Coordinates of C-alpha atoms in Angstrom, one line a residue:
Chain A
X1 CA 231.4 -44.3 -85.9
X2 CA 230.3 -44.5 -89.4
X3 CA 226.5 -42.9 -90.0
X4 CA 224.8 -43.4 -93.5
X5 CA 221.4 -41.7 -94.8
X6 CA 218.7 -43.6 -96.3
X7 CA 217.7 -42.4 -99.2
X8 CA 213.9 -41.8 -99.4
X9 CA 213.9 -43.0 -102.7
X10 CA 211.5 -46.1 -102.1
X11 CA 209.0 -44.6 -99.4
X12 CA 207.4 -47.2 -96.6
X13 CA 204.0 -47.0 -98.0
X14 CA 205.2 -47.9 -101.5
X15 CA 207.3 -50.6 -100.5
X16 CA 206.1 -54.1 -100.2
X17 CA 205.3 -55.6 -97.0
X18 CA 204.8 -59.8 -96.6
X19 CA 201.6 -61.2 -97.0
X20 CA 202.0 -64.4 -95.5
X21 CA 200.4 -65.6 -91.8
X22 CA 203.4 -63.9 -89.7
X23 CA 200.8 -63.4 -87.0
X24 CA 200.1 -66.8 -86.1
X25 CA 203.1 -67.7 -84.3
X26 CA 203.1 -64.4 -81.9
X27 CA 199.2 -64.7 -81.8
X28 CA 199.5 -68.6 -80.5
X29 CA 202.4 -67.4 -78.1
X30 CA 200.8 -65.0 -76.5
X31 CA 197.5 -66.5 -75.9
X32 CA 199.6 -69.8 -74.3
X33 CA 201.9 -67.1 -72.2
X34 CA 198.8 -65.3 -71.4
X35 CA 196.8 -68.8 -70.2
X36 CA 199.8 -70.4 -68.3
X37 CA 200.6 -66.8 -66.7
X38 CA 197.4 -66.7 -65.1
X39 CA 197.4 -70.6 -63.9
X40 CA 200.7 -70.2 -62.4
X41 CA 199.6 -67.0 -60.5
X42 CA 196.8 -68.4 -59.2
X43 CA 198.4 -71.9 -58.6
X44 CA 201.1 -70.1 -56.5
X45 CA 198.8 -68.1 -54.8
X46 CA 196.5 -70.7 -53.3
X47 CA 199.1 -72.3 -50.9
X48 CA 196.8 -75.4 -50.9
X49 CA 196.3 -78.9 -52.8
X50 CA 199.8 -79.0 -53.4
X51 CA 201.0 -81.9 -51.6
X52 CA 199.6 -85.6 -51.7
X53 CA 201.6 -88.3 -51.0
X54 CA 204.3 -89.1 -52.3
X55 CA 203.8 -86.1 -54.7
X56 CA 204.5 -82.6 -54.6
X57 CA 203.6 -79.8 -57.0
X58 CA 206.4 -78.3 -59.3
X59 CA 205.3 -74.9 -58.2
X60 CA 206.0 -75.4 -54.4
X61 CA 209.1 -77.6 -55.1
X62 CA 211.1 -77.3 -52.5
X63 CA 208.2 -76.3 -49.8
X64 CA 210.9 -73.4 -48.0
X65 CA 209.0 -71.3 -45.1
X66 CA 207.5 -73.7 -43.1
X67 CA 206.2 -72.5 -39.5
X68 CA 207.6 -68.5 -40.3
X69 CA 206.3 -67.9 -43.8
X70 CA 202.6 -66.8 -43.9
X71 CA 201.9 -66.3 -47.6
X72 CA 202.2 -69.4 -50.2
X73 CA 205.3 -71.1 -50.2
X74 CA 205.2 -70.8 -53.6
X75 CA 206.3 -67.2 -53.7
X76 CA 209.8 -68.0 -52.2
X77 CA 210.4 -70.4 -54.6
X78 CA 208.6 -69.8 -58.4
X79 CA 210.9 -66.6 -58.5
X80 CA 213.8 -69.1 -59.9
X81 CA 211.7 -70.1 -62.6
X82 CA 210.1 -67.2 -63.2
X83 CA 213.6 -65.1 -63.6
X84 CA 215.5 -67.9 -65.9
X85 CA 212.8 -68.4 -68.0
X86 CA 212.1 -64.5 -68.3
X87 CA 216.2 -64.1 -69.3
X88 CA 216.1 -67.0 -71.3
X89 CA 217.6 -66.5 -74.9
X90 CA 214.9 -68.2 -76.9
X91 CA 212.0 -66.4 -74.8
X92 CA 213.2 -63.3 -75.2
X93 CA 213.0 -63.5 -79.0
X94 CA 209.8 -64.7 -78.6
X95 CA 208.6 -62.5 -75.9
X96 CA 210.1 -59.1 -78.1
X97 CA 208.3 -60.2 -81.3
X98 CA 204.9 -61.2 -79.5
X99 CA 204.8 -58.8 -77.4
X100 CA 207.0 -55.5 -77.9
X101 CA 206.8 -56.4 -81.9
X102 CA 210.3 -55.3 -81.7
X103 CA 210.0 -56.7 -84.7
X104 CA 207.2 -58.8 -85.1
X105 CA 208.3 -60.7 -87.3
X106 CA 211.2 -60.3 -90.2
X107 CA 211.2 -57.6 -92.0
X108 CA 207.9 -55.8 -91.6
X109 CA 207.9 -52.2 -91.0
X110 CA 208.1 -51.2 -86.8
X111 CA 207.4 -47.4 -85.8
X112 CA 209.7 -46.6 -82.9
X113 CA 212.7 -45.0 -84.7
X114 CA 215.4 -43.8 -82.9
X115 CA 214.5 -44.2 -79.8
X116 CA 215.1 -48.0 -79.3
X117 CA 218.2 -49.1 -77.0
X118 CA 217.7 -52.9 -77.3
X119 CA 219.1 -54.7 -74.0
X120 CA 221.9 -51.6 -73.4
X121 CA 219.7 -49.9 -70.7
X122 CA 217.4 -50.8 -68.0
X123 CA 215.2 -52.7 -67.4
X124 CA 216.5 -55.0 -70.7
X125 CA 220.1 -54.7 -69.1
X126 CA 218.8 -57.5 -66.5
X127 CA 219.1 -59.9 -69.0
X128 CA 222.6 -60.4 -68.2
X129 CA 221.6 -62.6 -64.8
X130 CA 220.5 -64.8 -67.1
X131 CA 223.7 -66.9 -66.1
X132 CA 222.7 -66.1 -62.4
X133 CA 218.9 -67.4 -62.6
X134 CA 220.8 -70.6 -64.5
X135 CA 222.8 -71.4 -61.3
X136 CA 219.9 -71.4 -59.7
X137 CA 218.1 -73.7 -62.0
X138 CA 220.2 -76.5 -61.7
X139 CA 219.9 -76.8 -57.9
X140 CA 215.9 -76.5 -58.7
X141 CA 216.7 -79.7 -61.1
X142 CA 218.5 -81.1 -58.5
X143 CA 215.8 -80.8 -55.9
X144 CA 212.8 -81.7 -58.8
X145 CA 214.3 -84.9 -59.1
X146 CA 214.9 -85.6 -55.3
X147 CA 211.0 -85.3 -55.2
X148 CA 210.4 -87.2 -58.6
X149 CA 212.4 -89.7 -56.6
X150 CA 210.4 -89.8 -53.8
X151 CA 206.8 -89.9 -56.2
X152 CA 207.8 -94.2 -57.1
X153 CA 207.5 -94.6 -52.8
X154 CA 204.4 -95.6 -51.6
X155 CA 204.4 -96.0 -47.7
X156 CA 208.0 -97.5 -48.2
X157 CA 207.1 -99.5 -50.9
X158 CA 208.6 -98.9 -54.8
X159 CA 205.7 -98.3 -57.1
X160 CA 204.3 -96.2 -59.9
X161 CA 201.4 -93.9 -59.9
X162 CA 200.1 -91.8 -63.0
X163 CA 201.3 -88.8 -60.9
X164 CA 205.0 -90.6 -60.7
X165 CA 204.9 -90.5 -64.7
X166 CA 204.0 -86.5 -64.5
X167 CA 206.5 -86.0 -62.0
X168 CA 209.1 -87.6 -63.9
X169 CA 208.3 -85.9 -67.2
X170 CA 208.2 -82.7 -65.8
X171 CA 212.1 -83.8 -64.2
X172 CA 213.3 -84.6 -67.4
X173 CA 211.9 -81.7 -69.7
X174 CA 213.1 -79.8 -66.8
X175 CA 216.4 -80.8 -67.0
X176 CA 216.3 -80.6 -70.8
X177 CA 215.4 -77.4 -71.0
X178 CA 218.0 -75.9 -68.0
X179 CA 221.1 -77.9 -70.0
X180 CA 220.5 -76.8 -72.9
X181 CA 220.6 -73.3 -72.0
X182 CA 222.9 -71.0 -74.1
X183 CA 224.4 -69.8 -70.7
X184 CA 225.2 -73.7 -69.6
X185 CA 226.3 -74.3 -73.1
X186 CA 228.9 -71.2 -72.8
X187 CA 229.7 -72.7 -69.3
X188 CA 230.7 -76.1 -70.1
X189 CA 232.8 -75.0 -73.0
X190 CA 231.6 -72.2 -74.9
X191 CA 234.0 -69.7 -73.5
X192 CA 237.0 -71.3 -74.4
X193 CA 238.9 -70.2 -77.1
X194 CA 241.5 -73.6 -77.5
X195 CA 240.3 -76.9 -76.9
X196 CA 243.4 -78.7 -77.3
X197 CA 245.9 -77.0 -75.3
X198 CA 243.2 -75.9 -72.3
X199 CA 242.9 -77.9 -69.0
X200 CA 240.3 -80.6 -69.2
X201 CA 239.9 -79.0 -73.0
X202 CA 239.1 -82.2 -74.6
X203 CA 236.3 -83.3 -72.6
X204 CA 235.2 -80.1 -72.3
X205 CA 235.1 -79.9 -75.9
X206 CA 232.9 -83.4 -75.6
X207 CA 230.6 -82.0 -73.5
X208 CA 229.9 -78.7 -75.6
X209 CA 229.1 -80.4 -78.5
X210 CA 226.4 -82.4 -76.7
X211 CA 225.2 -79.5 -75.1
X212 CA 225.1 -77.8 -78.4
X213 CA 222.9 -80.6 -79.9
X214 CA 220.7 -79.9 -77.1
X215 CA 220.8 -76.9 -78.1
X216 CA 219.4 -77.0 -81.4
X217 CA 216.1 -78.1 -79.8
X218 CA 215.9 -75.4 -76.2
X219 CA 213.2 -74.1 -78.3
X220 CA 211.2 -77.4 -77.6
X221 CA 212.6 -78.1 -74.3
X222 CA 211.1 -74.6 -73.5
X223 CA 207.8 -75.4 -74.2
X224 CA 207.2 -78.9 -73.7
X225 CA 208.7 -78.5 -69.4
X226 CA 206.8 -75.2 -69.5
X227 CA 204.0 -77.8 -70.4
X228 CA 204.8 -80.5 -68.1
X229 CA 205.0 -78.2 -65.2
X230 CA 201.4 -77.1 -65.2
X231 CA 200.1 -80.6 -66.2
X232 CA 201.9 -81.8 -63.1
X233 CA 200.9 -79.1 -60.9
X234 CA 196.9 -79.2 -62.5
X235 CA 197.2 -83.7 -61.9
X236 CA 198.5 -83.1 -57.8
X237 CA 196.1 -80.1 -57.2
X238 CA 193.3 -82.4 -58.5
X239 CA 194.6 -85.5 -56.5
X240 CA 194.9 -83.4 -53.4
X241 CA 191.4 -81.9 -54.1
X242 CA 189.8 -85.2 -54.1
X243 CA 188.3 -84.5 -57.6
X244 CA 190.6 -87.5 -59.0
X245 CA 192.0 -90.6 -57.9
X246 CA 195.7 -92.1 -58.7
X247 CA 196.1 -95.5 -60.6
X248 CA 198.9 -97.2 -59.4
X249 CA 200.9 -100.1 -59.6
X250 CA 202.8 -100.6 -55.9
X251 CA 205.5 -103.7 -56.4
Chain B
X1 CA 203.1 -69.6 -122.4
X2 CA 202.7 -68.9 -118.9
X3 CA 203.8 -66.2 -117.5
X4 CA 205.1 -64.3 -114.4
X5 CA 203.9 -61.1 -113.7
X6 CA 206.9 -58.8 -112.6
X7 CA 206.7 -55.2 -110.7
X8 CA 209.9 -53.8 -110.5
X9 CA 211.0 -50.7 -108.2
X10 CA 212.9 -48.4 -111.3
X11 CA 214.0 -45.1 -109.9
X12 CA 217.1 -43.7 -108.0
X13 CA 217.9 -41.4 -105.0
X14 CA 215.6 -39.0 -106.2
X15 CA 212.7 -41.1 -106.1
X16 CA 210.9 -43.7 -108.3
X17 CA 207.8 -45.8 -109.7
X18 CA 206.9 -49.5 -109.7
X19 CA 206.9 -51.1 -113.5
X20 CA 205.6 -53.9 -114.6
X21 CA 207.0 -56.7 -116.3
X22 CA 205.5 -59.8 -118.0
X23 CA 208.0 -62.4 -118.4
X24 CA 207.4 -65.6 -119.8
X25 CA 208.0 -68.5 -116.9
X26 CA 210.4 -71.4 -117.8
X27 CA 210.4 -74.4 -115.8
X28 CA 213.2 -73.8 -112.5
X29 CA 213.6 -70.1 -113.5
X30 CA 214.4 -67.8 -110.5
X31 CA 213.8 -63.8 -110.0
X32 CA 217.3 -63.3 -111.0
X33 CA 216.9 -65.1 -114.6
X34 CA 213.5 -62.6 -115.3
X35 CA 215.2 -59.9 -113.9
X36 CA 218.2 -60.3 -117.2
X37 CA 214.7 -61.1 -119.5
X38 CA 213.5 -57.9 -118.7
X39 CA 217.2 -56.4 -119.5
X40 CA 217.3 -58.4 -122.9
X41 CA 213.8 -57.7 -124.0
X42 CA 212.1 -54.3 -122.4
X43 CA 214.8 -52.1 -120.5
X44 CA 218.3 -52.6 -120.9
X45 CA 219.1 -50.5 -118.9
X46 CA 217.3 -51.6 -115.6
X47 CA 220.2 -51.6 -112.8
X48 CA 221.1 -55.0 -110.9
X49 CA 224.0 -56.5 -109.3
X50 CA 224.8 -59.7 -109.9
X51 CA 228.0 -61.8 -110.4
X52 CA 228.1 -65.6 -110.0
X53 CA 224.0 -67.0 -110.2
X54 CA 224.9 -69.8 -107.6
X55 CA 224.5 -68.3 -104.1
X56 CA 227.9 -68.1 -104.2
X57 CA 229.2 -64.5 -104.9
X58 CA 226.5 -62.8 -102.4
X59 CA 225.8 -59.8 -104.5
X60 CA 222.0 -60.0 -105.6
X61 CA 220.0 -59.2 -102.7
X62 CA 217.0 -57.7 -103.1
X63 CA 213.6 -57.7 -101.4
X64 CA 211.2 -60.0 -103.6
X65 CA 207.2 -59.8 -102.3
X66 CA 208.4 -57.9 -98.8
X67 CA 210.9 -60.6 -97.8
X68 CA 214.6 -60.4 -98.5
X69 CA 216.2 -62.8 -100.4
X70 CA 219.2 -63.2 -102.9
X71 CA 217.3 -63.6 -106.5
X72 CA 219.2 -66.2 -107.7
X73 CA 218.1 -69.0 -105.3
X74 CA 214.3 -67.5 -105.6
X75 CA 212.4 -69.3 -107.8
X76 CA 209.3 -67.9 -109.8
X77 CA 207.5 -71.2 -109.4
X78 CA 207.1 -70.1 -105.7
X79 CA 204.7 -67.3 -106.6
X80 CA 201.8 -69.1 -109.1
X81 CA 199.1 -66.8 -108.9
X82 CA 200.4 -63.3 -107.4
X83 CA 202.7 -60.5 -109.3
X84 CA 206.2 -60.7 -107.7
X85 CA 207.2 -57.6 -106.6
X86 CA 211.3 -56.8 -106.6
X87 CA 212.7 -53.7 -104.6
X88 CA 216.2 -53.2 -103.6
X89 CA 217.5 -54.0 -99.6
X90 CA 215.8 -51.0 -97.8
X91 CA 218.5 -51.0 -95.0
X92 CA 220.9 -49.1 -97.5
X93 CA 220.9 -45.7 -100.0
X94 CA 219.5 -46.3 -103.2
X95 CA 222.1 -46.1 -106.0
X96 CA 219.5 -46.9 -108.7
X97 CA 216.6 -49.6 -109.1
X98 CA 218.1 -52.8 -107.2
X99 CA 221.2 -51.6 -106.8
X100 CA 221.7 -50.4 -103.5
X101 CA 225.1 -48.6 -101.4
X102 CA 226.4 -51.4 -98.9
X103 CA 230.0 -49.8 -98.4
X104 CA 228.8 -49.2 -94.6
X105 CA 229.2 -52.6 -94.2
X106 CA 233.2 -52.5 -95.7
X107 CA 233.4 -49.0 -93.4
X108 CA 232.5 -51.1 -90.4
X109 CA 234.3 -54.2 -91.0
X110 CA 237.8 -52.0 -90.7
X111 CA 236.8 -50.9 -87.4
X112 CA 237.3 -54.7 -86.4
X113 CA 241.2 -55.4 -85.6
X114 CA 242.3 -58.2 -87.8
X115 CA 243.8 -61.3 -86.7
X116 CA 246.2 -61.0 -84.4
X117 CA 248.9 -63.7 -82.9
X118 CA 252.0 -63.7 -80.9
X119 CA 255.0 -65.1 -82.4
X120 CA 255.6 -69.0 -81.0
X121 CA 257.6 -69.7 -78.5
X122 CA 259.0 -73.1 -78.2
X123 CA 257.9 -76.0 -80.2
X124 CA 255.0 -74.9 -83.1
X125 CA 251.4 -74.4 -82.7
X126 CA 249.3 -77.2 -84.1
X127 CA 245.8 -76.5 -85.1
X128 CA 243.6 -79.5 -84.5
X129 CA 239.8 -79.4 -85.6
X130 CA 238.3 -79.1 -82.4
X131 CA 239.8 -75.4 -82.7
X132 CA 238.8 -74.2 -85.4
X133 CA 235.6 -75.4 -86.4
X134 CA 233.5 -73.0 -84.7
X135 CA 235.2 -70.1 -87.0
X136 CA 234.4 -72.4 -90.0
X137 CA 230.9 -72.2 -89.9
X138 CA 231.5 -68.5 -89.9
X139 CA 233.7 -68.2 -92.9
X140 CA 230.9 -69.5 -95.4
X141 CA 229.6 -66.1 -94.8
X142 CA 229.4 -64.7 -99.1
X143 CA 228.6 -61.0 -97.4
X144 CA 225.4 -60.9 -99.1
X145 CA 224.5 -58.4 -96.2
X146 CA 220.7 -59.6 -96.2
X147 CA 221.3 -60.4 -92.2
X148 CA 222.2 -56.5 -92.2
X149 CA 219.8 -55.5 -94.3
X150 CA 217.0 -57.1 -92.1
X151 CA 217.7 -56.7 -88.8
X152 CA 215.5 -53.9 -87.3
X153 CA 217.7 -52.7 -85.2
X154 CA 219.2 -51.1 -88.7
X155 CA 216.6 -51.6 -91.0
X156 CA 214.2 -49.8 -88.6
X157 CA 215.9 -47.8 -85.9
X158 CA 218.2 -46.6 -87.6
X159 CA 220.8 -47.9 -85.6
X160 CA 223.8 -47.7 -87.9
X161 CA 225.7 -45.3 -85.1
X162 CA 224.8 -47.7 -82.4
X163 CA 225.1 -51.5 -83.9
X164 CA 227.8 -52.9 -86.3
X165 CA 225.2 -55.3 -87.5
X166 CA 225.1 -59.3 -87.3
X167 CA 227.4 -59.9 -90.3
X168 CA 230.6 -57.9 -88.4
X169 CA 229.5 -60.1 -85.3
X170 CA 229.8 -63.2 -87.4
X171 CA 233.5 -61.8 -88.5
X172 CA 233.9 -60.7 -84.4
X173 CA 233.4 -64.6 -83.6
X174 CA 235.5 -65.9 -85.9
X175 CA 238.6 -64.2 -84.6
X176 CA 237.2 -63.9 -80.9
X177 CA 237.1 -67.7 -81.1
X178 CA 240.2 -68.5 -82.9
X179 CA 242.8 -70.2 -80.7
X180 CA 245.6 -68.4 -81.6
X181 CA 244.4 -64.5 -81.6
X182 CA 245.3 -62.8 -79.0
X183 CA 243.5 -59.8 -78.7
X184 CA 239.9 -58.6 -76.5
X185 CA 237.2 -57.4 -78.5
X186 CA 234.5 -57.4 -75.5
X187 CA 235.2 -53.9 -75.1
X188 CA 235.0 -53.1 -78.6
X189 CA 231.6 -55.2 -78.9
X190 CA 230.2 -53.1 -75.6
X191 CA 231.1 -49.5 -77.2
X192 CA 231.1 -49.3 -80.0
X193 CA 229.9 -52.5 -82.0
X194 CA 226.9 -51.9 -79.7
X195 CA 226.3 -55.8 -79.0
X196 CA 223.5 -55.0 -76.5
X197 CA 221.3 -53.4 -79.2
X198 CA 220.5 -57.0 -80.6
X199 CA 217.2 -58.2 -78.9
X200 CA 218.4 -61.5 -80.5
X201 CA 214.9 -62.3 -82.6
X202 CA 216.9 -63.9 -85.1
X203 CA 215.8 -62.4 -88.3
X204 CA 219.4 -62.8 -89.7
X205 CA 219.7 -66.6 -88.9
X206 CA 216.0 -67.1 -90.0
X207 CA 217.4 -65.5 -93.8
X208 CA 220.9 -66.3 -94.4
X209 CA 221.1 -67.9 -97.4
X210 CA 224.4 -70.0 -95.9
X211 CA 222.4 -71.1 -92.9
X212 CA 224.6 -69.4 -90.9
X213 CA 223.4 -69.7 -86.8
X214 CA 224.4 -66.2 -86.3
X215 CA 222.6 -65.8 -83.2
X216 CA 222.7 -68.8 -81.6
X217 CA 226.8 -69.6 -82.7
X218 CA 227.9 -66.3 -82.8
X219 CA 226.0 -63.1 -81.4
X220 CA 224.9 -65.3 -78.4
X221 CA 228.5 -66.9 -77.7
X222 CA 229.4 -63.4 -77.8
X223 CA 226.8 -61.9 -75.4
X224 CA 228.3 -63.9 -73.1
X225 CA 231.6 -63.1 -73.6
X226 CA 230.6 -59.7 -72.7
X227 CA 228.9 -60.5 -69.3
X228 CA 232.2 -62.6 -68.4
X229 CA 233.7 -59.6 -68.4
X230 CA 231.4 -56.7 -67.4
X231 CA 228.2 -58.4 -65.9
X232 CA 229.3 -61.4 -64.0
X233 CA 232.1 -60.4 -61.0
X234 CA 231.7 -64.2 -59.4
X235 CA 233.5 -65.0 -63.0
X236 CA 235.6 -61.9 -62.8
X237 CA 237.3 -63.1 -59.0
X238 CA 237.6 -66.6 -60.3
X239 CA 239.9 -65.3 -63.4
X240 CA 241.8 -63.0 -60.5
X241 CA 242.5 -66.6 -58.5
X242 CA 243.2 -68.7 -61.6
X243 CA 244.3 -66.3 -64.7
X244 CA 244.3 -68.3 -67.6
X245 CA 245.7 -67.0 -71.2
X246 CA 245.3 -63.6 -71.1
X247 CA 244.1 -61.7 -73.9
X248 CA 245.2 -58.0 -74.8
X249 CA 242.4 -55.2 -74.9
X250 CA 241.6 -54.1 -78.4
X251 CA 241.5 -50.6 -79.4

């Protein structure tokens, strides 16, 4: 391997360093993380108010443990989440500048040196079940719009409620933000090196590029269904609570 | 006249001082143009490399107020009100004032196997778009080296034994993803091109000047790639039951 030395011609505290507002995008990311950490571990953790018919908080969904699990359902579920957004391309980039400041942001000066391995040893190695955590993702889609489903049926009539409408947000920045992931977009189509002379190549090909424009905007998908989760979970624990009622239209 | 108030890093590997520079400001005038003023009219002899002044040739990076740029697509106009400070790319050895040693980067690119195909067998290989335009993207790259010269993992950690760098994963893509090359360069990204030292924060996509999505289109696609092979073994049986085209190992 080729090795080069840096000359210390220009030293660090000569050289210029940005003087633009670099701070205010880690500041603003860490104080939401920070905020929606806490409600979500306190959310799971009360393993109450999370069910009022016909709707069911995004944290317990799907409500696994029944009758054998003593603790909040929550806990056997909000690991899924918790692991594909943790080893999620885009929140790693945001989680290393915000809070390692590995860098924070381009091109300012960082002090660790040598001693940085990047995502070559543990615990930073476990980013590669990112794919895994994505697996399980989709069948969480799959089961948050079972439920979402079940929000527009009011004692077996169709209807809509204000909590149908968070439900159904929540369902579809959820599902944004899960297939639009750089592991689903390597899934569908990434990996291949020949569309044209692959099996099912074309369509596959079809499919990446939509996944790829979905792509463009995981970024948003991230936050807005990071959003929508703890305003749906904050509208049903109210509900349930009694603290609110639910206007709805029941056909 | 108004004018722009320049402070220019002038020394070489054995150190140097900031001078200043006061350039009269023409309407549309970039760093690049008050760079060859100062040439003409106080030091001729005031080291820069340049070649095309279009953002074509990729050969006059420099760091203008902290943040890396190539000069001639940096206008003065940008900086009203505050001295514009030049320095040369701090990733690289010092030659003399901007001019900086970027042959690592030509050392490292040979330590990528070239193209390589199998001759045809049968009827000829047709290339149709949907094959190729993936590695198109990645051939605008001019080698300005500005995504080397900012990301940390060289610019700060001193990686340069560890991490090719995002430009040779750009060139890695563009063959990795061509349909008719036939080699593996996983292993080679693992080793020794260090692919798992990128945190993926995107400071090279955020600056190059060819809006390049080297992160998201190449080093990501890539990372992938990697965990196919060496973190995924659900992936690993399915190629074992179904062997597609099978590439060779690179060296």
């Amino acid at each position: 391997m080729i090795t080069q030395t840096r000359s210390p011609a220009v030293s660090s505290a000569v050289r210029p360093i940005r003087q633009d507002a670099w701070w205010v995008g880690p500041l603003i990311t860490v104080v939401v993380v920070v905020v929606f950490a806490v409600y979500a571990v306190w959310a799971a953790a009360q393993g109450t108010n999370y069910r009022v018919e016909p709707y069911l908080s995004p944290f317990y969904s799907p409500v696994l443990g029944e009758g054998w699990w003593t603790l909040s359902p929550a806990f056997l579920v909000i690991w899924i989440p918790l692991g594909f957004r943790l080893t999620c391309y885009y929140f790693r980039k945001t989680y290393y500048r915000s809070f390692f400041g590995d860098p924070p942001a381009c091109a300012l000066p960082e002090r660790r040196g040598a001693s940085y391995t990047g995502e070559s040893r543990f615990p930073f190695i476990l980013q590669n079940l990112h794919r895994y955590f994505l697996y399980l993702a989709i069948l969480l889609v799959v089961v948050h719009w079972y439920e979402t489903i079940q929000a527009f049926v009011f004692d077996g009539r169709f209807g809509i409620g204000l909590g149908t409408l968070f439900l159904l947000a929540e369902a579809v920045l959820l599902s944004g933000y899960v297939f639009s992931c750089h592991s689903f977009r390597h899934l569908v189509g990434g990996c291949l090196d020949c569309y044209s002379h692959s099996a099912l190549g074309r369509a596959r090909h079809r499919v990446w590029s939509r996944v790829s424009l979905m792509n463009e905007r995981h970024h948003l998908y991230f936050w807005a269904s990071l959003i929508a989760v703890w305003a749906a979970d904050l509208y049903v624990r109210l509900l349930a609570s009694g603290a609110i009622g639910d206007p709805r239209i029941i056909f | 006249m108004e004018e722009a108030i320049l402070r220019v890093f002038r020394g070489d590997s054995n150190g140097g001082e900031e001078r200043i520079y006061r350039v009269p400001l023409k309407p549309g005038m970039v760093v690049l143009d008050a760079i060859h003023y100062i040439q003409a009219h106080y030091d001729a002899d005031l080291a820069v490399r340049w070649n095309c002044k279009a953002a074509r040739c990729g050969s006059c990076s420099a760091e203008v107020n902290g943040r890396p740029r190539l000069m001639c697509k940096t206008r003065l106009d940008e900086f009203r009100g505050t001295d514009v400070r030049v320095y040369p790319l701090k990733t690289f050895p010092l030659i003399k004032d901007l001019v900086t040693d970027v042959s690592w980067n030509y050392q490292v690119a040979r330590q990528i196997p070239p193209f390589t195909h199998k001759e045809p067998e049968g009827k000829p290989f047709i290339v149709h778009q949907v094959d190729v335009e993936r590695a198109q993207e990645f051939h605008k790259c001019i080698e300005c080296f500005l995504c080397q010269n900012v990301c940390h993992v060289l610019r700060d950690h001193e990686g340069q034994s560890a991490y090719f760098g995002p430009r040779s994963m750009v060139k890695i893509a563009s063959l990795e993803m061509h349909p008719k090359d036939v080699l593996d360069r996983t292993g080679l990204l693992r080793e020794k091109g260090g692919i798992a030292y990128c945190n993926i924060t995107k400071c090279c996509e955020d600056l190059c000047p060819e809006e390049i999505h080297i992160t998201d289109n190449a080093i990501i696609p890539l990372k992938e790639r990697v965990a196919d092979k060496y973190y995924d073994p659900l992936r690993a049986l399915l190629r074992s039951l179904a062997p597609s085209r099978r590439r060779e190992e690179s060296t």
